Amino acid sequence: MADKKRTKISPSKNPTNKSITDDLTLEDVLELGGSKEDYELVKDLNDDGEEIDGLKHDYDADPISKDTIKELINELGFENIWKDNESETSGKDVAKKKKVKLAVMEGYDEDNVQTINLVKEKKKSKNKYKVQDNEVSSTTVPEDESTETADLTRLVYQPRKNLLIKLSDKWYNKQFQGDPTSFEEADKSLVLNLTEYASNALINEASIYKAERDKKSNAAWMRTVMTSGTLSDKMAALTLQIQDGPVHNLFNLDRLLEMVNKKGKRECLQALETLRDLFISDLLPDDRKLKEFEQHPLRELQSITSGNKDTRDRRLIMWYFEGQLKQRYSQFVESLEKISHDTVAISKKKAINAMFELLVQKPEQEKILLANVINKLGDPDFKVASNAAHLLTRLVDHHPNMKAVVVLEVERLLYRPNISTKAQYYGICFLNQLVLSSAEKDLAARLIGIYFSFFKVFVKRGDVDSKMLSALLSGVNRAYPYAKVDKAKILEHTDTLYKVVHIVNFNTSVQALMLLYQVTSSDDSMTDRYYMALYRKLLDPGLKKSNKHTMFLNLLFKSLKKDVSEKRNKAFIKRLLQICPCQGPSFICASLVLLSEVIRVKPGLLSFKHTSEDLDDEEHFVDIHDSDSDSDSDSDNKDVHKATNVRPVTQSWVHRKQTGNKLADMSYDPLHRNPLYSQADMEVVLELSNLSQHYHPSVALFAHTILKNEVINYGGDPLLDFTLIRFLDRFVYRNPKKKSYAEAKGTGVLHLEKKTYCPKGIKRLPVNSEEYIAKGEENIPVDEKFFYRYFSKKSRKGRET
């Protein structure tokens, strides 16, 4: 080859290029992608005078024609390739592909330009494929899907020497954002092969992690703790290792799960608490549920990872770990359910509390956890059952959107065959504590349906005077204002409710009266019967020992405020004042405050003066009717009855026709069954004068205020402020221990009610303090003037001595 002539390339023959006279420099080589060694290799070469064999330069020759290029393309077969590609991409949205406009020479056709462009893209793809050592990049034309699947089914894992997974944060924060959300499920063979591949990869990853961890300085100490340490130390060491690398420490998680299933109570409960904290703080994601390995896009693995081996193995390891973690969490939930059926109460309580915390914090396995907690409403131990009801109330407080789901699960428990009455009672107690809103009409209607279905059963059974009936009526009262139900369905139980009012204890009867008030509030034809039942209930002996004074007085105030009959209001007020001397000071003060508010809304209800007939000093004599003159008296009464303009009555509860001969009797009848005809409006309210002489200073003050036609201005709660325990708290010169608002706040329907007494104003000061004595007697409440006078006198004597 050396004897052949070489053609010399002369730059001067190219009219478009300038003369090349500069020497080659290191910067030129580096710019071209070379290195210093390349520069040392070629810097001494001189190509001047050398020629290239067979190369002829004819810059003045005509350009290649279009026909020549077409013939070349046809010979190479590019046209067939182009048609195949068009058939493969048919049906796809070609408009979304990016179009590249090429600047072509004059006389070139656009079809030829596209064909040449396709050839260039094929060459680039082929060259890049070779450079990456048979790995597909993001710019590579995707292969056929069946080919990709076939490649994945033939994967065989090759052990690595370095870690792939290095976590600096929670493992679930390392999400793969590019994963598709909708995809086809992989076939069974692909799932089995990739599962085996991912399992081997995770085992290899864990072994590499363990080898690197053993090289650390604290490895020997950790091994000593794990083998010969105390139980608490072992738990702490296992927790530390799992938190350091959860992906590489599944075997340590298995050790904790084994401890939970052991018979030793101490080891079992400690492992339970440790696993609960680990799952909440480190292992379970907050905003999603765990997925099984086959629920990930296995068929699209090649396209997602672009054929990169490290990326593919990393995804497979994380997907496989997530599936294994889901299985272990399911085992832990099963262990909790098993412990919740233990014979030891403390074990059951801890298991239920753990299930509740997991249910509140994480969405994983929430259906099973909810069913387990609800199932404990029927636990034989009443403390465990009541605790389960309390935890369910806290659950709906944390997650209000779960109300409908929880109610449905509790309803299934209530209608379960062979369920105990106690379990049904705790379920009803939970339901009637739900806080409803106007947007939950369907839920309220569902609750009312549940309550009345049980109400029918218990009334039919004859078990009306029970806690269950009280809980049912309480639930109906709380759900009725928000429910959109047919009123006729409730009115059909009206007779039964009135029967319940008269035969059950006072607390249950108050619940029934509250329901009747809501039902009959829009039906004037039923108001007489309701007011008669309420009027009779004022004389119930259970009123004194009842703990529903607030509820009863509230119902009484609303009923009096709504009633349009002045006679009936006066009868209620007179009977209320008559029963006050038999009650405690707190109830009397609350009744006087109620009376003051009613008088403020409806002035003129109290009569402090006798009529002219009553003020007459002359005696009035009435002849006794003989039996012989009965007919005459009857005719006289008929004339009197005709003379009096009495409106005919159509209501069935008035019975005015049966009392025609009693209309002339204007005396007050305290035992009359109907307050409309007790003639209370003809009597003077003398009971207030007696209450003004009461031994309790606050009662006397409130009574004097009403007698002077003034309104009682009291901002506290008299049912709490004037009790015996409040007096004793002041007598020992202290107030109850202060609590934070979170501690004083309850849950459920009463979650806004403060559970502790919070004194205000001057009542916050100890009665023996100098600040209290400096207030002056005119600023001291009447019920505390005794304390003020005593300590003021004692303070003066101390200063004198």
Short mmCIF file of C-alpha atoms in Angstrom, two decimals, residues 231 234-235 254-269 271-272 335 338-339 342 347:
data_model
loop_
_atom_site.label_atom_id
_atom_site.label_comp_id
_atom_site.label_asym_id
_atom_site.label_seq_id
_atom_site.Cartn_x
_atom_site.Cartn_y
_atom_site.Cartn_z
CA LEU A 231 -35.41 -6.98 77.78
CA LYS A 234 -33.01 -5.53 73.50
CA MET A 235 -36.13 -3.62 72.55
CA ASP A 254 -39.58 -10.45 62.49
CA ARG A 255 -37.92 -10.85 65.88
CA LEU A 256 -40.25 -8.27 67.40
CA LEU A 257 -43.27 -9.98 65.85
CA GLU A 258 -42.17 -13.27 67.41
CA MET A 259 -41.94 -11.59 70.82
CA VAL A 260 -45.54 -10.33 70.51
CA ASN A 261 -46.78 -13.89 70.04
CA LYS A 262 -44.93 -15.27 73.06
CA LYS A 263 -46.82 -16.34 76.18
CA GLY A 264 -44.85 -14.13 78.56
CA LYS A 265 -47.04 -11.10 79.28
CA ARG A 266 -44.21 -8.69 80.03
CA GLU A 267 -42.26 -9.46 76.86
CA CYS A 268 -45.45 -9.54 74.79
CA LEU A 269 -46.72 -6.15 75.97
CA ALA A 271 -42.96 -5.78 72.05
CA LEU A 272 -46.53 -4.64 71.34
CA SER A 335 -51.64 -10.55 66.99
CA LYS A 338 -55.59 -12.26 69.56
CA ILE A 339 -54.33 -10.28 72.58
CA ASP A 342 -56.99 -12.39 76.45
CA SER A 347 -53.65 -6.94 78.08
#
